[in-house]
């Protein structure tokens, strides 16, 4: 059973930063895709960044490219999301997810999800 444990969420002021961490367990395949997503109230879940261990590539959505950074630790099976200079528009529930074998950006392709961690950016 795949399990994803997330941490690092919280409340920050605009301009602050957060580093979210996702630790995976029960991942038995060497080639897998881990990604970070977020969902704000009344909006669809959107992909932010993902890493595919099959070829070592990392991908970002247009909305966060140049802003956020995804980093993967293969030994710990951990995916971090570093978010500097946060804005109120970044307020959302942030989720970690994994998929074996392929790495596509749509949330529907991911098969296992963490519980989510809340990020709130306000003055």
Coordinates of N, CA and C in Angstrom, one line a residue:
X1 N 0.8 -1.2 0.0 CA 0.0 0.0 0.0 C 0.9 1.2 0.0
X2 N 0.7 2.1 -1.0 CA 1.4 3.3 -1.1 C 0.9 4.3 -0.1
X3 N 1.8 5.0 0.7 CA 1.4 6.0 1.6 C 2.3 7.2 1.4
X4 N 1.6 8.4 1.4 CA 2.3 9.7 1.2 C 2.1 10.5 2.5
X5 N 3.1 10.9 3.1 CA 3.0 11.8 4.3 C 3.5 13.2 4.0
X6 N 2.7 14.1 4.2 CA 3.0 15.5 3.8 C 3.2 16.4 5.1
X7 N 4.0 17.4 5.0 CA 4.3 18.3 6.1 C 4.8 19.6 5.5
X8 N 4.7 20.6 6.3 CA 5.3 21.9 6.0 C 4.3 23.0 5.7
X9 N 3.0 22.7 5.7 CA 2.0 23.7 5.4 C 1.8 24.6 6.7
X10 N 1.1 25.7 6.4 CA 0.8 26.6 7.5 C 0.4 28.0 7.0
X11 N 0.4 28.9 7.9 CA 0.0 30.3 7.5 C 1.2 31.2 7.5
X12 N 1.3 32.0 6.4 CA 2.4 32.9 6.3 C 1.9 34.3 5.7
X13 N 2.7 35.3 5.9 CA 2.4 36.6 5.4 C 2.8 36.7 3.9
X14 N 2.2 37.6 3.1 CA 2.7 37.7 1.8 C 4.2 38.1 1.7
X15 N 4.9 37.4 0.8 CA 6.3 37.6 0.7 C 7.1 36.5 1.5
X16 N 6.4 35.8 2.3 CA 7.0 34.7 3.1 C 7.3 33.5 2.2
X17 N 7.9 32.5 2.8 CA 8.2 31.2 2.1 C 7.8 30.0 2.9
X18 N 7.6 28.9 2.2 CA 7.3 27.6 2.8 C 8.0 26.5 2.0
X19 N 8.4 25.5 2.7 CA 8.9 24.3 2.0 C 8.1 23.1 2.4
X20 N 7.4 22.6 1.5 CA 6.5 21.4 1.7 C 7.3 20.1 1.4
X21 N 7.1 19.1 2.2 CA 7.7 17.8 2.1 C 6.7 16.7 1.9
X22 N 7.0 15.8 1.1 CA 6.2 14.6 0.9 C 7.1 13.4 1.0
X23 N 6.8 12.5 1.9 CA 7.6 11.3 2.1 C 6.8 10.1 1.7
X24 N 7.3 9.3 0.7 CA 6.6 8.2 0.2 C 7.0 6.9 0.9
X25 N 6.1 6.0 1.0 CA 6.4 4.6 1.5 C 5.6 3.6 0.7
X26 N 6.0 2.4 0.7 CA 5.3 1.4 -0.1 C 5.5 1.5 -1.6
X27 N 6.5 2.3 -2.0 CA 6.8 2.5 -3.4 C 7.8 1.4 -3.8
X28 N 7.3 0.4 -4.6 CA 8.1 -0.7 -4.9 C 8.7 -0.7 -6.3
X29 N 8.4 0.3 -7.1 CA 8.9 0.4 -8.5 C 10.0 1.5 -8.5
X30 N 11.0 1.2 -9.4 CA 12.0 2.2 -9.5 C 11.6 3.4 -10.3
X31 N 10.7 3.2 -11.3 CA 10.3 4.3 -12.2 C 8.9 4.7 -11.7
X32 N 8.8 5.9 -11.2 CA 7.6 6.5 -10.7 C 7.6 8.0 -10.8
X33 N 6.4 8.6 -10.8 CA 6.2 10.0 -10.9 C 5.6 10.5 -9.6
X34 N 6.3 11.5 -9.0 CA 5.7 12.2 -7.9 C 5.5 13.6 -8.2
X35 N 4.4 14.2 -7.8 CA 4.0 15.5 -8.1 C 3.3 16.3 -7.0
X36 N 3.4 17.6 -7.1 CA 2.6 18.4 -6.1 C 1.5 19.1 -6.9
X37 N 0.4 19.2 -6.2 CA -0.8 19.8 -6.8 C -1.4 20.7 -5.7
X38 N -2.3 21.6 -6.1 CA -3.1 22.4 -5.2 C -4.5 22.6 -5.7
X39 N -5.4 22.9 -4.7 CA -6.8 23.2 -5.0 C -7.3 24.3 -4.1
X40 N -7.7 25.4 -4.7 CA -8.2 26.5 -4.0 C -9.7 26.3 -3.9
X41 N -10.4 26.9 -3.0 CA -11.9 26.8 -2.9 C -12.5 27.3 -4.2
X42 N -13.4 26.4 -4.7 CA -14.2 26.7 -5.9 C -13.4 26.5 -7.2
X43 N -12.2 26.0 -7.1 CA -11.4 25.8 -8.3 C -11.0 24.3 -8.4
X44 N -10.6 24.0 -9.7 CA -10.2 22.6 -9.9 C -8.8 22.4 -9.4
X45 N -8.4 21.2 -9.1 CA -7.1 20.8 -8.7 C -6.1 21.0 -9.9
X46 N -5.0 21.7 -9.6 CA -4.0 21.9 -10.7 C -2.7 21.4 -10.3
X47 N -2.0 20.9 -11.3 CA -0.6 20.5 -11.1 C 0.4 21.6 -11.0
X48 N 1.4 21.4 -10.2 CA 2.4 22.5 -9.9 C 3.7 22.0 -10.5
X49 N 4.2 20.9 -10.0 CA 5.5 20.4 -10.5 C 5.5 18.9 -10.2
X50 N 6.3 18.2 -11.0 CA 6.4 16.7 -10.8 C 7.8 16.3 -11.3
X51 N 8.2 15.1 -10.7 CA 9.5 14.6 -11.0 C 9.3 13.1 -11.4
X52 N 9.9 12.7 -12.5 CA 9.9 11.3 -13.0 C 11.2 10.6 -12.8
X53 N 11.2 9.6 -12.0 CA 12.5 8.9 -11.7 C 13.0 8.1 -12.9
X54 N 12.1 7.8 -13.8 CA 12.5 7.0 -15.0 C 13.6 7.6 -15.8
X55 N 13.5 8.9 -16.0 CA 14.5 9.6 -16.8 C 15.1 10.8 -16.0
X56 N 14.7 11.0 -14.8 CA 15.3 12.1 -14.0 C 14.8 13.5 -14.3
X57 N 13.8 13.6 -15.0 CA 13.3 14.9 -15.4 C 12.3 15.5 -14.5
X58 N 12.3 16.8 -14.3 CA 11.4 17.5 -13.5 C 10.6 18.5 -14.4
X59 N 9.3 18.6 -14.2 CA 8.4 19.4 -15.0 C 7.6 20.4 -14.1
X60 N 7.3 21.6 -14.7 CA 6.6 22.6 -14.0 C 5.4 23.1 -14.8
X61 N 4.4 23.5 -14.2 CA 3.3 24.1 -14.8 C 3.7 25.6 -15.1
X62 N 3.0 26.2 -16.1 CA 3.3 27.6 -16.4 C 3.0 28.5 -15.3
X63 N 2.1 28.2 -14.4 CA 1.7 29.1 -13.4 C 2.8 29.2 -12.3
X64 N 3.6 28.2 -12.2 CA 4.6 28.3 -11.1 C 6.1 28.2 -11.6
X65 N 6.2 28.0 -12.9 CA 7.6 28.0 -13.5 C 8.3 29.3 -13.2
X66 N 9.5 29.2 -12.6 CA 10.3 30.3 -12.2 C 9.9 30.8 -10.9
X67 N 8.9 30.3 -10.2 CA 8.6 30.7 -8.9 C 8.8 29.6 -7.8
X68 N 8.3 28.4 -8.1 CA 8.5 27.3 -7.2 C 9.5 26.3 -7.7
X69 N 10.0 25.5 -6.8 CA 11.0 24.5 -7.1 C 10.7 23.2 -6.5
X70 N 10.7 22.1 -7.3 CA 10.5 20.8 -6.9 C 11.8 20.0 -6.9
X71 N 12.0 19.3 -5.8 CA 13.3 18.5 -5.7 C 12.9 17.2 -5.1
X72 N 13.6 16.1 -5.7 CA 13.4 14.8 -5.3 C 14.6 14.1 -4.7
X73 N 14.4 13.4 -3.6 CA 15.5 12.7 -3.0 C 15.1 11.2 -3.2
X74 N 15.9 10.5 -4.0 CA 15.6 9.1 -4.4 C 15.8 8.2 -3.2
X75 N 16.8 8.5 -2.3 CA 17.0 7.6 -1.2 C 15.9 7.6 -0.2
X76 N 15.3 8.8 0.1 CA 14.2 8.9 1.0 C 12.9 8.8 0.4
X77 N 12.8 8.8 -1.0 CA 11.6 8.9 -1.7 C 10.7 10.1 -1.3
X78 N 11.4 11.2 -1.3 CA 10.8 12.4 -0.8 C 10.8 13.5 -1.9
X79 N 9.6 14.2 -2.0 CA 9.5 15.2 -3.0 C 9.2 16.5 -2.2
X80 N 10.1 17.5 -2.3 CA 9.9 18.8 -1.7 C 9.4 19.8 -2.7
X81 N 8.7 20.8 -2.1 CA 8.2 21.9 -2.9 C 8.6 23.2 -2.2
X82 N 9.5 23.9 -2.7 CA 9.9 25.2 -2.1 C 9.2 26.3 -2.8
X83 N 8.5 27.1 -2.0 CA 7.7 28.2 -2.4 C 8.1 29.5 -1.8
X84 N 9.0 30.3 -2.5 CA 9.3 31.6 -1.9 C 8.4 32.7 -2.4
X85 N 8.4 33.8 -1.8 CA 7.7 35.0 -2.2 C 6.2 34.7 -2.4
X86 N 5.6 34.0 -1.4 CA 4.2 33.6 -1.5 C 3.3 34.8 -1.6
X87 N 2.2 34.6 -2.3 CA 1.1 35.6 -2.5 C -0.2 35.1 -2.0
X88 N -1.1 36.0 -1.7 CA -2.5 35.5 -1.3 C -3.1 34.5 -2.3
X89 N -2.8 34.7 -3.6 CA -3.4 33.8 -4.6 C -2.9 32.4 -4.5
X90 N -1.8 32.2 -3.7 CA -1.3 30.8 -3.5 C -2.0 30.1 -2.5
X91 N -2.9 30.7 -1.8 CA -3.7 30.0 -0.7 C -4.5 28.8 -1.3
X92 N -4.3 27.7 -0.8 CA -4.9 26.5 -1.3 C -4.5 25.3 -0.4
X93 N -5.2 24.2 -0.7 CA -4.8 22.9 -0.1 C -3.8 22.3 -1.1
X94 N -2.7 21.9 -0.6 CA -1.6 21.3 -1.4 C -1.5 19.8 -1.2
X95 N -1.4 19.1 -2.3 CA -1.4 17.6 -2.3 C -0.2 17.1 -2.9
X96 N 0.2 16.0 -2.4 CA 1.3 15.2 -3.1 C 0.7 13.9 -3.7
X97 N 1.2 13.5 -4.8 CA 0.6 12.3 -5.5 C 1.7 11.5 -6.2
X98 N 1.4 10.2 -6.5 CA 2.4 9.4 -7.2 C 1.7 8.5 -8.2
X99 N 2.4 8.2 -9.2 CA 2.0 7.3 -10.3 C 3.1 6.5 -10.8
X100 N 3.0 5.2 -10.9 CA 4.0 4.3 -11.4 C 4.1 4.3 -12.9
X101 N 5.3 4.3 -13.5 CA 5.5 4.0 -14.9 C 5.5 5.2 -15.9
X102 N 4.6 6.1 -15.7 CA 4.5 7.3 -16.6 C 4.3 8.5 -15.7
X103 N 4.5 9.7 -16.4 CA 4.5 10.9 -15.7 C 3.8 12.0 -16.5
X104 N 2.4 12.1 -16.4 CA 1.6 13.1 -17.0 C 1.2 14.2 -16.0
X105 N 0.8 15.4 -16.5 CA 0.5 16.5 -15.6 C -0.9 16.4 -15.0
X106 N -1.8 15.8 -15.6 CA -3.2 15.8 -15.2 C -3.4 15.1 -13.9
X107 N -4.1 15.7 -12.9 CA -4.3 14.9 -11.6 C -5.0 13.6 -11.8
X108 N -5.8 13.4 -12.8 CA -6.5 12.1 -13.0 C -5.6 11.0 -13.3
X109 N -4.3 11.2 -13.7 CA -3.4 10.1 -14.0 C -2.7 9.6 -12.8
X110 N -2.8 10.3 -11.7 CA -2.1 9.9 -10.4 C -3.0 9.0 -9.7
X111 N -2.5 8.0 -9.1 CA -3.3 6.9 -8.5 C -3.3 6.9 -6.9
X112 N -2.3 7.6 -6.3 CA -2.2 7.6 -4.9 C -1.9 9.0 -4.4
X113 N -2.6 9.4 -3.4 CA -2.6 10.8 -2.9 C -2.3 10.9 -1.4
X114 N -1.7 12.0 -1.0 CA -1.6 12.3 0.4 C -2.8 12.9 0.9
X115 N -2.8 13.3 2.2 CA -4.0 13.8 2.8 C -4.2 15.3 2.5
X116 N -3.1 16.0 2.1 CA -3.2 17.4 1.8 C -2.7 18.2 3.0
X117 N -2.1 19.3 2.7 CA -1.6 20.2 3.7 C -2.0 21.7 3.3
X118 N -2.6 22.4 4.3 CA -3.2 23.7 4.0 C -2.1 24.8 4.0
X119 N -2.1 25.6 3.0 CA -1.2 26.8 2.9 C -2.1 28.0 2.8
X120 N -1.9 28.9 3.7 CA -2.7 30.1 3.8 C -1.8 31.3 3.8
X121 N -1.9 32.2 2.8 CA -1.1 33.4 2.7 C -2.0 34.6 2.9
X122 N -1.8 35.4 4.0 CA -2.6 36.5 4.2 C -1.9 37.5 5.1
X123 N -2.3 38.7 5.1 CA -1.7 39.7 5.9 C -2.3 39.7 7.3

